[in-house]
Structure formats: structure tokens, C-alpha cells
mmCIF file of C-alpha atoms in Angstrom:
data_model
loop_
_atom_site.group_PDB
_atom_site.id
_atom_site.type_symbol
_atom_site.label_atom_id
_atom_site.label_comp_id
_atom_site.label_asym_id
_atom_site.label_seq_id
_atom_site.Cartn_x
_atom_site.Cartn_y
_atom_site.Cartn_z
ATOM 1 C CA MET A 5 61.003 143.021 7.219
ATOM 2 C CA ALA A 6 57.216 143.238 7.379
ATOM 3 C CA SER A 7 57.071 140.408 9.924
ATOM 4 C CA SER A 8 59.518 142.092 12.292
ATOM 5 C CA ASN A 9 58.232 143.637 15.517
ATOM 6 C CA PHE A 10 60.976 146.252 15.490
ATOM 7 C CA ILE A 11 59.221 149.293 14.019
ATOM 8 C CA ASP A 12 61.333 152.448 14.017
ATOM 9 C CA TYR A 13 59.503 154.533 11.390
ATOM 10 C CA VAL A 14 55.810 155.372 11.157
ATOM 11 C CA LYS A 15 53.779 158.045 9.423
ATOM 12 C CA ILE A 16 50.583 159.163 11.135
ATOM 13 C CA LEU A 17 47.902 161.810 10.669
ATOM 14 C CA CYS A 18 47.329 164.025 13.729
ATOM 15 C CA ARG A 19 44.517 166.502 14.248
ATOM 16 C CA SER A 20 43.895 168.666 17.281
ATOM 17 C CA GLY A 21 40.381 169.617 18.375
ATOM 18 C CA LYS A 22 38.678 172.788 17.219
ATOM 19 C CA GLY A 23 37.497 175.338 19.746
ATOM 20 C CA GLY A 24 33.860 175.574 20.732
ATOM 21 C CA ALA A 25 31.819 178.563 19.622
ATOM 22 C CA GLY A 26 30.859 181.284 22.081
ATOM 23 C CA SER A 27 27.199 181.778 22.929
ATOM 24 C CA ALA A 28 25.157 184.847 21.942
ATOM 25 C CA HIS A 29 22.477 184.221 24.592
ATOM 26 C CA PHE A 30 20.508 186.839 26.540
ATOM 27 C CA HIS A 31 19.333 186.315 30.086
ATOM 28 C CA ARG A 32 15.609 185.755 30.395
ATOM 29 C CA ALA A 33 13.892 185.453 33.769
ATOM 30 C CA LYS A 34 10.742 186.593 35.464
ATOM 31 C CA TYR A 35 10.921 190.138 36.863
ATOM 32 C CA VAL A 36 14.132 190.724 34.874
ATOM 33 C CA PRO A 37 12.977 192.580 31.765
ATOM 34 C CA LYS A 38 16.459 193.517 30.589
ATOM 35 C CA GLY A 39 18.708 190.694 31.719
ATOM 36 C CA GLY A 40 21.411 191.520 29.225
ATOM 37 C CA PRO A 41 23.899 189.269 27.480
ATOM 38 C CA ASP A 42 25.083 186.198 29.378
ATOM 39 C CA GLY A 43 26.511 183.923 26.697
ATOM 40 C CA GLY A 44 29.465 181.875 27.903
ATOM 41 C CA ASN A 45 32.745 181.089 26.190
ATOM 42 C CA GLY A 46 33.383 177.959 24.165
ATOM 43 C CA GLY A 47 35.816 175.311 25.380
ATOM 44 C CA ARG A 48 39.232 174.847 23.794
ATOM 45 C CA GLY A 49 39.951 171.920 21.543
ATOM 46 C CA GLY A 50 42.104 169.022 22.673
ATOM 47 C CA HIS A 51 45.878 169.082 22.192
ATOM 48 C CA ILE A 52 48.031 166.406 20.561
ATOM 49 C CA ILE A 53 50.788 165.656 23.064
ATOM 50 C CA LEU A 54 53.877 163.463 22.752
ATOM 51 C CA ARG A 55 55.065 161.753 25.948
ATOM 52 C CA GLY A 56 58.254 159.771 26.443
ATOM 53 C CA ASN A 57 57.871 156.277 27.891
ATOM 54 C CA ARG A 58 60.958 154.297 28.890
ATOM 55 C CA ASN A 59 58.962 151.050 28.835
ATOM 56 C CA LEU A 60 58.512 151.289 25.058
ATOM 57 C CA TRP A 61 61.285 150.125 22.736
ATOM 58 C CA THR A 62 59.682 150.435 19.292
ATOM 59 C CA LEU A 63 56.862 152.260 17.507
ATOM 60 C CA LEU A 64 54.927 149.032 16.977
ATOM 61 C CA HIS A 65 51.886 150.316 18.882
ATOM 62 C CA LEU A 66 51.499 153.119 16.305
ATOM 63 C CA LYS A 67 51.912 150.980 13.206
ATOM 64 C CA TYR A 68 48.179 150.244 13.007
ATOM 65 C CA GLN A 69 46.988 153.489 14.599
ATOM 66 C CA ARG A 70 47.636 155.908 11.753
ATOM 67 C CA HIS A 71 44.952 158.452 12.791
ATOM 68 C CA VAL A 72 45.255 160.327 16.092
ATOM 69 C CA PHE A 73 42.424 162.836 16.594
ATOM 70 C CA ALA A 74 41.705 164.944 19.666
ATOM 71 C CA THR A 75 38.113 165.892 20.529
ATOM 72 C CA ASN A 76 36.555 169.297 19.897
ATOM 73 C CA GLY A 77 35.623 171.849 22.535
ATOM 74 C CA GLN A 78 31.936 172.295 23.325
ATOM 75 C CA ALA A 79 30.037 175.494 22.668
ATOM 76 C CA GLY A 80 29.280 177.981 25.445
ATOM 77 C CA GLY A 81 25.863 178.170 27.072
ATOM 78 C CA ASP A 82 23.586 180.581 28.853
ATOM 79 C CA CYS A 83 24.189 182.045 32.316
ATOM 80 C CA ARG A 84 27.847 182.488 31.381
ATOM 81 C CA SER A 85 28.316 178.728 31.189
ATOM 82 C CA PHE A 86 31.627 177.841 29.613
ATOM 83 C CA GLY A 87 31.823 174.950 27.180
ATOM 84 C CA LYS A 88 33.744 171.849 28.138
ATOM 85 C CA ASP A 89 37.332 171.599 26.890
ATOM 86 C CA GLY A 90 38.158 168.904 24.365
ATOM 87 C CA GLU A 91 40.027 165.830 25.556
ATOM 88 C CA ASP A 92 43.759 165.864 24.898
ATOM 89 C CA LYS A 93 45.247 162.961 22.960
ATOM 90 C CA VAL A 94 48.554 161.684 24.339
ATOM 91 C CA ILE A 95 50.861 159.672 22.079
ATOM 92 C CA GLU A 96 53.255 157.486 24.046
ATOM 93 C CA VAL A 97 56.608 157.119 22.276
ATOM 94 C CA PRO A 98 59.931 155.514 23.267
ATOM 95 C CA CYS A 99 62.752 157.762 24.397
ATOM 96 C CA GLY A 100 64.852 158.852 21.440
ATOM 97 C CA THR A 101 61.977 159.554 19.030
ATOM 98 C CA ALA A 102 62.401 162.353 16.492
ATOM 99 C CA VAL A 103 59.412 163.972 14.778
ATOM 100 C CA TYR A 104 59.400 165.327 11.213
ATOM 101 C CA ASP A 105 56.856 167.069 9.017
ATOM 102 C CA ALA A 106 55.728 164.438 6.513
ATOM 103 C CA GLU A 107 55.165 166.978 3.745
ATOM 104 C CA THR A 108 58.438 168.910 3.880
ATOM 105 C CA GLY A 109 60.660 166.520 5.869
ATOM 106 C CA LYS A 110 61.565 169.342 8.267
ATOM 107 C CA PHE A 111 62.638 168.363 11.786
ATOM 108 C CA LEU A 112 60.033 169.426 14.380
ATOM 109 C CA CYS A 113 60.991 168.112 17.811
ATOM 110 C CA GLU A 114 62.369 165.132 19.747
ATOM 111 C CA VAL A 115 61.490 163.230 22.908
ATOM 112 C CA ASN A 116 64.505 162.033 24.905
ATOM 113 C CA ASP A 117 63.450 161.630 28.550
ATOM 114 C CA ASP A 118 60.916 159.451 30.311
ATOM 115 C CA GLY A 119 57.811 161.484 31.110
ATOM 116 C CA GLN A 120 58.846 164.377 28.874
ATOM 117 C CA GLU A 121 55.819 165.956 27.221
ATOM 118 C CA ILE A 122 55.801 168.036 24.046
ATOM 119 C CA LYS A 123 52.696 169.732 22.682
ATOM 120 C CA LEU A 124 52.827 168.696 19.043
ATOM 121 C CA LEU A 125 49.572 170.342 17.889
ATOM 122 C CA ARG A 126 47.723 172.992 19.879
ATOM 123 C CA GLY A 127 43.971 172.750 20.185
ATOM 124 C CA GLY A 128 41.880 175.644 18.903
ATOM 125 C CA ARG A 129 40.889 178.295 21.430
ATOM 126 C CA GLY A 130 37.226 178.592 22.294
ATOM 127 C CA GLY A 131 35.274 181.603 21.075
ATOM 128 C CA LEU A 132 34.211 184.363 23.451
ATOM 129 C CA GLY A 133 30.531 184.669 24.332
ATOM 130 C CA ASN A 134 28.602 187.898 23.898
ATOM 131 C CA TRP A 135 28.948 188.589 27.632
ATOM 132 C CA ASN A 136 32.570 189.595 26.960
ATOM 133 C CA PHE A 137 31.558 192.303 24.486
ATOM 134 C CA LYS A 138 29.041 194.263 26.517
ATOM 135 C CA SER A 139 29.910 197.849 27.330
ATOM 136 C CA ALA A 140 28.237 201.158 28.055
ATOM 137 C CA THR A 141 27.919 201.852 24.358
ATOM 138 C CA ASN A 142 27.169 198.270 23.299
ATOM 139 C CA GLN A 143 24.742 196.920 25.852
ATOM 140 C CA THR A 144 23.158 194.221 23.676
ATOM 141 C CA PRO A 145 25.863 192.552 21.561
ATOM 142 C CA ARG A 146 24.126 189.990 19.399
ATOM 143 C CA TYR A 147 27.273 188.249 18.250
ATOM 144 C CA ALA A 148 29.894 185.890 19.648
ATOM 145 C CA GLN A 149 33.195 184.524 18.450
ATOM 146 C CA PRO A 150 33.476 181.181 16.674
ATOM 147 C CA GLY A 151 36.080 178.763 17.940
ATOM 148 C CA GLU A 152 39.500 178.482 16.321
ATOM 149 C CA PRO A 153 39.794 175.713 13.743
ATOM 150 C CA ALA A 154 41.649 172.474 14.346
ATOM 151 C CA ILE A 155 45.223 171.923 13.150
ATOM 152 C CA GLU A 156 45.857 168.873 10.987
ATOM 153 C CA LYS A 157 49.311 167.619 10.124
ATOM 154 C CA GLN A 158 50.920 164.442 8.849
ATOM 155 C CA VAL A 159 54.049 163.660 10.829
ATOM 156 C CA ILE A 160 56.768 161.038 10.674
ATOM 157 C CA LEU A 161 57.966 159.472 13.916
ATOM 158 C CA GLU A 162 61.469 158.092 13.664
ATOM 159 C CA LEU A 163 63.096 156.146 16.486
ATOM 160 C CA LYS A 164 66.829 156.626 17.011
ATOM 161 C CA LEU A 165 68.246 154.230 19.570
ATOM 162 C CA LEU A 166 69.961 155.701 22.602
ATOM 163 C CA ALA A 167 73.279 153.902 23.100
ATOM 164 C CA ASP A 168 76.834 154.748 24.138
ATOM 165 C CA VAL A 169 78.625 152.681 21.499
ATOM 166 C CA GLY A 170 77.499 151.957 17.952
ATOM 167 C CA LEU A 171 78.986 149.108 15.924
ATOM 168 C CA VAL A 172 79.846 149.985 12.328
ATOM 169 C CA GLY A 173 81.145 147.497 9.782
ATOM 170 C CA PHE A 174 80.579 145.503 6.641
ATOM 171 C CA PRO A 175 78.414 142.344 6.736
ATOM 172 C CA ASN A 176 80.090 139.390 8.482
ATOM 173 C CA ALA A 177 82.580 141.653 10.277
ATOM 174 C CA GLY A 178 81.790 140.028 13.626
ATOM 175 C CA LYS A 179 79.540 142.726 15.100
ATOM 176 C CA SER A 180 76.810 140.402 16.346
ATOM 177 C CA THR A 181 79.383 137.920 17.649
ATOM 178 C CA LEU A 182 81.067 140.648 19.691
ATOM 179 C CA LEU A 183 77.761 141.855 21.112
ATOM 180 C CA SER A 184 76.750 138.334 22.135
ATOM 181 C CA SER A 185 80.124 137.645 23.777
ATOM 182 C CA ILE A 186 80.304 140.763 25.983
ATOM 183 C CA SER A 187 76.603 141.223 26.805
ATOM 184 C CA ALA A 188 73.470 139.165 27.413
ATOM 185 C CA ALA A 189 72.040 140.055 23.988
ATOM 186 C CA LYS A 190 71.247 137.154 21.654
ATOM 187 C CA PRO A 191 71.464 138.491 18.092
ATOM 188 C CA LYS A 192 71.179 136.121 15.163
ATOM 189 C CA ILE A 193 74.604 134.828 14.026
ATOM 190 C CA ALA A 194 75.227 132.927 10.785
ATOM 191 C CA ASP A 195 77.874 132.535 8.087
ATOM 192 C CA TYR A 196 76.082 134.569 5.406
ATOM 193 C CA PRO A 197 75.811 138.343 4.852
ATOM 194 C CA PHE A 198 73.047 140.507 6.325
ATOM 195 C CA THR A 199 72.222 138.104 9.119
ATOM 196 C CA THR A 200 71.242 141.092 11.268
ATOM 197 C CA LEU A 201 68.039 142.596 9.901
ATOM 198 C CA GLU A 202 67.239 144.942 12.785
ATOM 199 C CA PRO A 203 69.253 146.773 15.466
ATOM 200 C CA ASN A 204 70.139 144.987 18.690
ATOM 201 C CA LEU A 205 70.987 146.525 22.059
ATOM 202 C CA GLY A 206 73.198 145.008 24.728
ATOM 203 C CA ILE A 207 74.356 146.220 28.151
ATOM 204 C CA VAL A 208 78.092 145.626 28.614
ATOM 205 C CA SER A 209 79.351 145.192 32.182
ATOM 206 C CA TYR A 210 82.594 146.984 32.993
ATOM 207 C CA ARG A 211 84.674 146.547 36.127
ATOM 208 C CA GLY A 212 82.067 145.853 38.765
ATOM 209 C CA SER A 213 78.822 147.796 38.781
ATOM 210 C CA GLN A 214 79.647 150.066 35.841
ATOM 211 C CA SER A 215 78.180 149.443 32.398
ATOM 212 C CA PHE A 216 77.505 150.989 29.004
ATOM 213 C CA VAL A 217 75.044 150.303 26.184
ATOM 214 C CA MET A 218 76.171 148.937 22.822
ATOM 215 C CA ALA A 219 74.062 148.989 19.643
ATOM 216 C CA ASP A 220 74.519 146.649 16.670
ATOM 217 C CA ILE A 221 73.043 147.721 13.328
ATOM 218 C CA PRO A 222 72.862 145.754 10.054
ATOM 219 C CA GLY A 223 75.998 145.686 7.948
ATOM 220 C CA ILE A 224 76.907 148.673 5.786
ATOM 221 C CA ILE A 225 78.074 148.272 2.210
ATOM 222 C CA GLU A 226 79.539 150.769 -0.204
ATOM 223 C CA GLY A 227 76.688 152.928 -1.486
ATOM 224 C CA ALA A 228 74.557 152.519 1.648
ATOM 225 C CA SER A 229 74.073 156.293 1.872
ATOM 226 C CA GLU A 230 72.451 156.123 -1.572
ATOM 227 C CA GLY A 231 70.008 153.382 -0.578
ATOM 228 C CA LYS A 232 71.957 150.179 -1.242
ATOM 229 C CA GLY A 233 71.672 147.292 1.184
ATOM 230 C CA LEU A 234 70.074 147.761 4.599
ATOM 231 C CA GLY A 235 72.437 150.378 5.962
ATOM 232 C CA LEU A 236 70.479 153.452 4.907
ATOM 233 C CA ARG A 237 67.408 152.423 6.868
ATOM 234 C CA PHE A 238 69.344 151.866 10.091
ATOM 235 C CA LEU A 239 72.128 154.448 9.901
ATOM 236 C CA ARG A 240 69.880 156.773 11.898
ATOM 237 C CA HIS A 241 70.452 154.625 14.993
ATOM 238 C CA ILE A 242 74.119 155.615 15.283
ATOM 239 C CA GLU A 243 73.385 159.349 15.171
ATOM 240 C CA ARG A 244 72.819 159.345 18.941
ATOM 241 C CA ASN A 245 75.800 157.176 19.872
ATOM 242 C CA ALA A 246 78.646 158.805 21.766
ATOM 243 C CA VAL A 247 81.298 156.528 20.236
ATOM 244 C CA LEU A 248 81.477 154.634 16.932
ATOM 245 C CA LEU A 249 83.295 151.305 16.989
ATOM 246 C CA PHE A 250 84.467 150.398 13.489
ATOM 247 C CA MET A 251 84.947 146.652 13.052
ATOM 248 C CA ILE A 252 87.022 145.206 10.205
ATOM 249 C CA PRO A 253 88.045 141.523 9.996
ATOM 250 C CA ALA A 254 91.739 140.672 10.010
ATOM 251 C CA ASP A 255 91.450 138.800 6.695
ATOM 252 C CA ALA A 256 90.351 141.949 4.815
ATOM 253 C CA ASP A 257 92.365 142.773 1.697
ATOM 254 C CA ASP A 258 92.983 146.384 2.739
ATOM 255 C CA ILE A 259 91.957 147.398 6.256
ATOM 256 C CA LYS A 260 92.686 151.078 5.748
ATOM 257 C CA LYS A 261 90.646 151.230 2.542
ATOM 258 C CA GLU A 262 87.646 149.491 4.100
ATOM 259 C CA TYR A 263 87.762 151.902 7.027
ATOM 260 C CA GLU A 264 87.754 154.852 4.639
ATOM 261 C CA VAL A 265 84.790 153.414 2.733
ATOM 262 C CA LEU A 266 82.785 153.054 5.953
ATOM 263 C CA LEU A 267 83.707 156.543 7.108
ATOM 264 C CA ASN A 268 82.787 157.979 3.716
ATOM 265 C CA GLU A 269 79.323 156.383 3.846
ATOM 266 C CA LEU A 270 78.696 157.871 7.291
ATOM 267 C CA GLU A 271 79.807 161.288 6.111
ATOM 268 C CA LYS A 272 77.462 161.145 3.110
ATOM 269 C CA PHE A 273 74.561 160.157 5.330
ATOM 270 C CA ASN A 274 75.234 162.869 7.930
ATOM 271 C CA PRO A 275 78.438 164.945 7.842
ATOM 272 C CA ASP A 276 78.294 165.499 11.608
ATOM 273 C CA LEU A 277 78.898 161.785 12.261
ATOM 274 C CA VAL A 278 82.604 162.157 11.497
ATOM 275 C CA ASP A 279 82.964 164.381 14.573
ATOM 276 C CA LYS A 280 82.070 161.561 16.952
ATOM 277 C CA GLY A 281 84.659 159.557 18.849
ATOM 278 C CA ARG A 282 85.948 156.585 16.866
ATOM 279 C CA VAL A 283 87.668 153.330 17.781
ATOM 280 C CA LEU A 284 88.865 150.651 15.352
ATOM 281 C CA ALA A 285 88.662 146.956 16.246
ATOM 282 C CA ILE A 286 90.410 144.349 14.086
ATOM 283 C CA THR A 287 88.274 141.238 14.515
ATOM 284 C CA LYS A 288 88.930 137.510 14.028
ATOM 285 C CA CYS A 289 92.531 137.897 15.246
ATOM 286 C CA ASP A 290 92.649 134.291 16.416
ATOM 287 C CA MET A 291 93.774 133.606 12.803
ATOM 288 C CA LEU A 292 96.872 135.828 13.194
ATOM 289 C CA ASP A 293 100.194 135.386 14.912
ATOM 290 C CA GLU A 294 102.362 138.172 16.372
ATOM 291 C CA GLU A 295 104.325 138.611 13.149
ATOM 292 C CA LEU A 296 101.184 139.235 11.065
ATOM 293 C CA MET A 297 99.756 141.585 13.691
ATOM 294 C CA GLN A 298 102.945 143.632 13.644
ATOM 295 C CA GLU A 299 102.853 143.779 9.862
ATOM 296 C CA ILE A 300 99.268 145.079 9.954
ATOM 297 C CA ARG A 301 100.206 147.693 12.568
ATOM 298 C CA GLU A 302 103.019 149.023 10.415
ATOM 299 C CA SER A 303 101.321 149.199 7.039
ATOM 300 C CA GLN A 304 97.520 148.871 7.011
ATOM 301 C CA LEU A 305 96.125 150.934 9.888
ATOM 302 C CA PRO A 306 94.741 154.489 9.690
ATOM 303 C CA GLU A 307 96.602 157.107 11.672
ATOM 304 C CA GLY A 308 95.374 158.905 14.765
ATOM 305 C CA LEU A 309 92.859 156.255 15.768
ATOM 306 C CA PRO A 310 92.827 153.848 18.749
ATOM 307 C CA VAL A 311 93.189 150.310 17.377
ATOM 308 C CA VAL A 312 92.509 147.072 19.275
ATOM 309 C CA PHE A 313 93.054 143.514 17.987
ATOM 310 C CA ILE A 314 90.269 141.274 19.268
ATOM 311 C CA SER A 315 88.765 137.821 18.909
ATOM 312 C CA SER A 316 85.212 137.379 20.155
ATOM 313 C CA VAL A 317 85.617 133.579 20.125
ATOM 314 C CA THR A 318 88.776 133.303 22.238
ATOM 315 C CA GLY A 319 88.318 136.535 24.213
ATOM 316 C CA GLN A 320 91.570 138.018 22.968
ATOM 317 C CA GLY A 321 91.715 141.796 23.465
ATOM 318 C CA ILE A 322 88.172 142.083 24.850
ATOM 319 C CA THR A 323 89.281 143.593 28.168
ATOM 320 C CA GLU A 324 91.522 146.081 26.395
ATOM 321 C CA LEU A 325 88.651 147.014 24.066
ATOM 322 C CA LYS A 326 86.352 147.708 27.025
ATOM 323 C CA ASP A 327 88.996 149.953 28.597
ATOM 324 C CA VAL A 328 89.441 151.938 25.384
ATOM 325 C CA LEU A 329 85.683 152.300 24.877
ATOM 326 C CA TRP A 330 85.120 153.378 28.480
ATOM 327 C CA ARG A 331 87.776 156.096 28.247
ATOM 328 C CA THR A 332 86.362 157.325 24.943
ATOM 329 C CA ILE A 333 82.781 157.348 26.215
ATOM 330 C CA ASN A 334 83.718 159.419 29.258
ATOM 331 C CA ASP A 335 85.639 161.929 27.191
ATOM 332 C CA GLU A 336 83.851 165.279 27.519
ATOM 333 C CA ASP A 337 83.927 165.757 23.751
ATOM 334 C CA ASN A 338 81.935 162.553 23.166
ATOM 335 C CA ARG A 339 78.976 162.977 25.475
ATOM 336 C CA ILE A 340 75.656 162.078 23.820
ATOM 337 C CA PRO A 341 73.768 165.363 24.502
ATOM 338 C CA CYS A 342 76.438 167.296 22.618
ATOM 339 C CA ARG A 343 76.439 165.015 19.585
ATOM 340 C CA ILE A 344 72.786 164.552 18.682
ATOM 341 C CA THR A 345 72.122 165.767 15.151
ATOM 342 C CA HIS A 346 68.915 165.818 13.192
ATOM 343 C CA LYS A 347 68.915 166.421 9.477
ATOM 344 C CA ASP A 348 65.725 167.088 7.545
ATOM 345 C CA LEU A 349 64.368 164.013 5.793
ATOM 346 C CA ASP A 350 64.639 163.714 2.048
ATOM 347 C CA VAL A 351 63.474 161.071 -0.394
ATOM 348 C CA ARG A 352 66.547 158.889 0.164
ATOM 349 C CA HIS A 353 66.049 158.793 3.937
ATOM 350 C CA ARG A 354 62.434 157.675 3.864
ATOM 351 C CA VAL A 355 61.063 154.134 4.152
ATOM 352 C CA PRO A 356 58.760 153.690 1.122
ATOM 353 C CA GLU A 357 56.773 150.728 2.424
ATOM 354 C CA GLU A 358 56.048 152.531 5.709
ATOM 355 C CA ASP A 359 55.632 156.012 4.237
ATOM 356 C CA GLU A 360 52.489 155.119 2.287
ATOM 357 C CA PHE A 361 49.671 156.577 4.290
ATOM 358 C CA VAL A 362 46.855 154.236 5.336
ATOM 359 C CA VAL A 363 43.469 155.735 4.449
ATOM 360 C CA GLY A 364 40.534 155.339 6.765
ATOM 361 C CA GLU A 365 37.562 153.079 6.146
ATOM 362 C CA ASP A 366 35.316 156.019 5.218
ATOM 363 C CA ASP A 367 37.869 157.333 2.738
ATOM 364 C CA GLN A 368 38.286 153.906 1.202
ATOM 365 C CA GLU A 369 34.529 153.488 0.907
ATOM 366 C CA GLN A 370 34.262 156.831 -0.898
ATOM 367 C CA GLU A 371 37.103 155.849 -3.207
ATOM 368 C CA ASP A 372 35.226 152.674 -4.113
ATOM 369 C CA TRP A 373 32.185 154.722 -5.188
ATOM 370 C CA ASP A 374 34.368 157.126 -7.169
ATOM 371 C CA VAL A 375 35.541 154.289 -9.418
ATOM 372 C CA GLU A 376 34.195 154.441 -12.961
ATOM 373 C CA TRP A 377 32.456 151.078 -13.273
ATOM 374 C CA PRO A 378 32.058 149.486 -16.725
ATOM 375 C CA GLU A 379 28.751 150.026 -18.456
ATOM 376 C CA GLU A 380 28.197 146.269 -18.556
ATOM 377 C CA TYR A 381 28.210 146.221 -14.731
ATOM 378 C CA TRP A 382 25.168 148.478 -14.490
ATOM 379 C CA GLU A 383 23.333 146.710 -17.301
ATOM 380 C CA GLU A 384 23.817 143.354 -15.602
ATOM 381 C CA ASP A 385 22.549 144.510 -12.189
ATOM 382 C CA PHE A 386 19.657 146.762 -13.182
ATOM 383 C CA LYS A 387 18.331 145.325 -16.418
ATOM 384 C CA ASP A 388 15.309 143.857 -14.585
ATOM 385 C CA GLU A 389 14.312 147.301 -13.256
ATOM 386 C CA ASP A 390 14.004 148.721 -16.765
#
């Protein structure tokens, strides 16, 4: 996974700029014996701003930029000169990025639209100069305000893919094969489990110029909500989908039981996922005849759920599946803005290898000097100086 360019989880340290101090200056000029206070205000510190960018698909550009610091505001000057404001730091993120507090796991905000800007950390306000404090009873104020301090916070950026349909199923259920057959996506396909190691997106054409987006995530196994397999890391990508397409192969021992296992894992991960629109596709139906299909319909299918028998190899049932998905997507109860949920992160929902914070070079250098070196080390290097 370390060699993959699909990065959907990063932890970074952000710090806004501190405000500049106000000036306590007094005007001095020839023929002006009592010029009075004229200290200017300090400039505000820079903000940390998140901005949505539709041209970005992953958080790869932030993987090696773990420190994002805005500049500080400058101090005020004489003649009521205001200090320069600090430079804002803009973090470009792909649409569909959720932000969490790294310490508590609490959800902070999300960026969904291209060009949308959210002020993540506010820069400190600049201090007022002594010119602001003069009055009839206080004509020579010899003090000024300091600037507000900077705000520092560790945050987790988590990408959740924006798609209309999310594919849910066990490994080797035919998810990648379906995506490759009805879209231009080229996911990896092989005859062993967990072939898909990262989500794939495909645009599915439907009756002329219409289309919808389909997302394929790695296979889910029983216990995925507890951290088994790869499902836990990528289950977040179906939280934004309007419709969930469950895929179970026709040669499964018990189709209804496998469907219930998948649904149970989604419910454990996020209980709100069970409220999304659902469609069941029985895959690999080129192995079945009409008699076996009828037997499956009568005994092994869950109730109250649209079911389509398909074969991605022969094209059987693909048109019918598109029709069912299109109707479900356009159902008012399944629109994406109404179904986005964000649960606070806990230990199980974190990515350990990405969650370890990368210290800076200065911090690492200090840590090296803090190490208790063996006594023999010093004797070997400095014995000539004695």
C-alpha cells in the first residue's frame, strides 16, 4: 500500500500566524513639542484556509507536506503605520474531503464543491497601537496591545469519494469486472482475493448523454468493521454514495446470508448506511439456467429489495441493472446531499501507518542530542583532549 499513489488519509500540523504587536510610539518632529501618541496597529496573522479543487483526486500532494504554517503579522510603526498582515496559507484539497481533529477525532468541517473555501484556523488579530487609547484624561498612553497568539492544531484530512453508486461485496464477487464492462475504467482483475487494493471510479453511460458515477472499493469480509481485511480502510468511500449495489455471486452457498453479513458490517461501521438505497445484483449468472434462477428467486433472496441477475462477461442483465440503478439514484430519498454522514474518528477508524506524525528536521536533530549516549562514546572521542 505504501507504493500506491492513491492517498486518502493524511495527518498534518497546521498553525496560523500570530498577530503583530501594536506600537507605543510618540510623534517627534521639529516645532511639535507635544506630538502625542501615534503608534499604529499590528497586522493580523495569516489564516489557514481549505479550498476545494476538482482537478485533485487524492491527498498525495499533502503526504510529504506535514507542516502547514501561515506567516505572522508585522508590528505597527510610527505615524500610525499599520503592520503588514501575515500571508494566508491555502491548502488545496479534492472535493469530498472531511476534516477531523487529530487529538479527539471530532469532525470539524468538509469541502464538497470546487472553489469552496473554509477558514480552518483563524490568524491572530493585531494589537492596537497607543494612538487608539488616547483621550482627554489619558493624553500620553505609554502602552499598546500585543498581538493575539497563533492557533496550532493537528488535523486529519480524509477523502471520501463522491459517487452515485457504490459497489459492495465480498472479494471475487465480480465488482471490478462489472465496472470495467460498463465504463472506461481499467481496474485490476485476477482470480485471487483482494485484487482491488484501492478504490476505482468509473463513469457509466446511460441512454444517450446521461451518465452516473460508480465507485468500486476493495472486498469486504466478515469482521471488516473491526479492522479485518481491507474493508475498514475504504468503507468511508461509500458514505457519500446515493445508492449501494450489493454484489453476490450466483455460486454462493447462501445468498441471503451473505447479504445479511455485508449489511451487518456496514451497520457496524456507520449505522446511517443502512438508510441508503440498496440494489442486489446476482453476478456470474452465465453459469445458471432458467430453472436455477427461478429456484434462487423463490428461496434465497432477501425481501423488499430490487434484485437483478447479471453476467458482466456475456452482458446478461446489464441494461436492466442500469435502469434499476438510474431509478434508484433519482429517487428523492437517495440524493447524495441528504445522505452524507460523518462520524467522529476512533482508534478503529484510523490508519496507523499514516497517522504517525512526521517530525521536522529541527525536532529530529534535537531528539538526536537528547539521546543518552554510552560513556564509552565520549571516552573514545575526547580522550585526546584530556
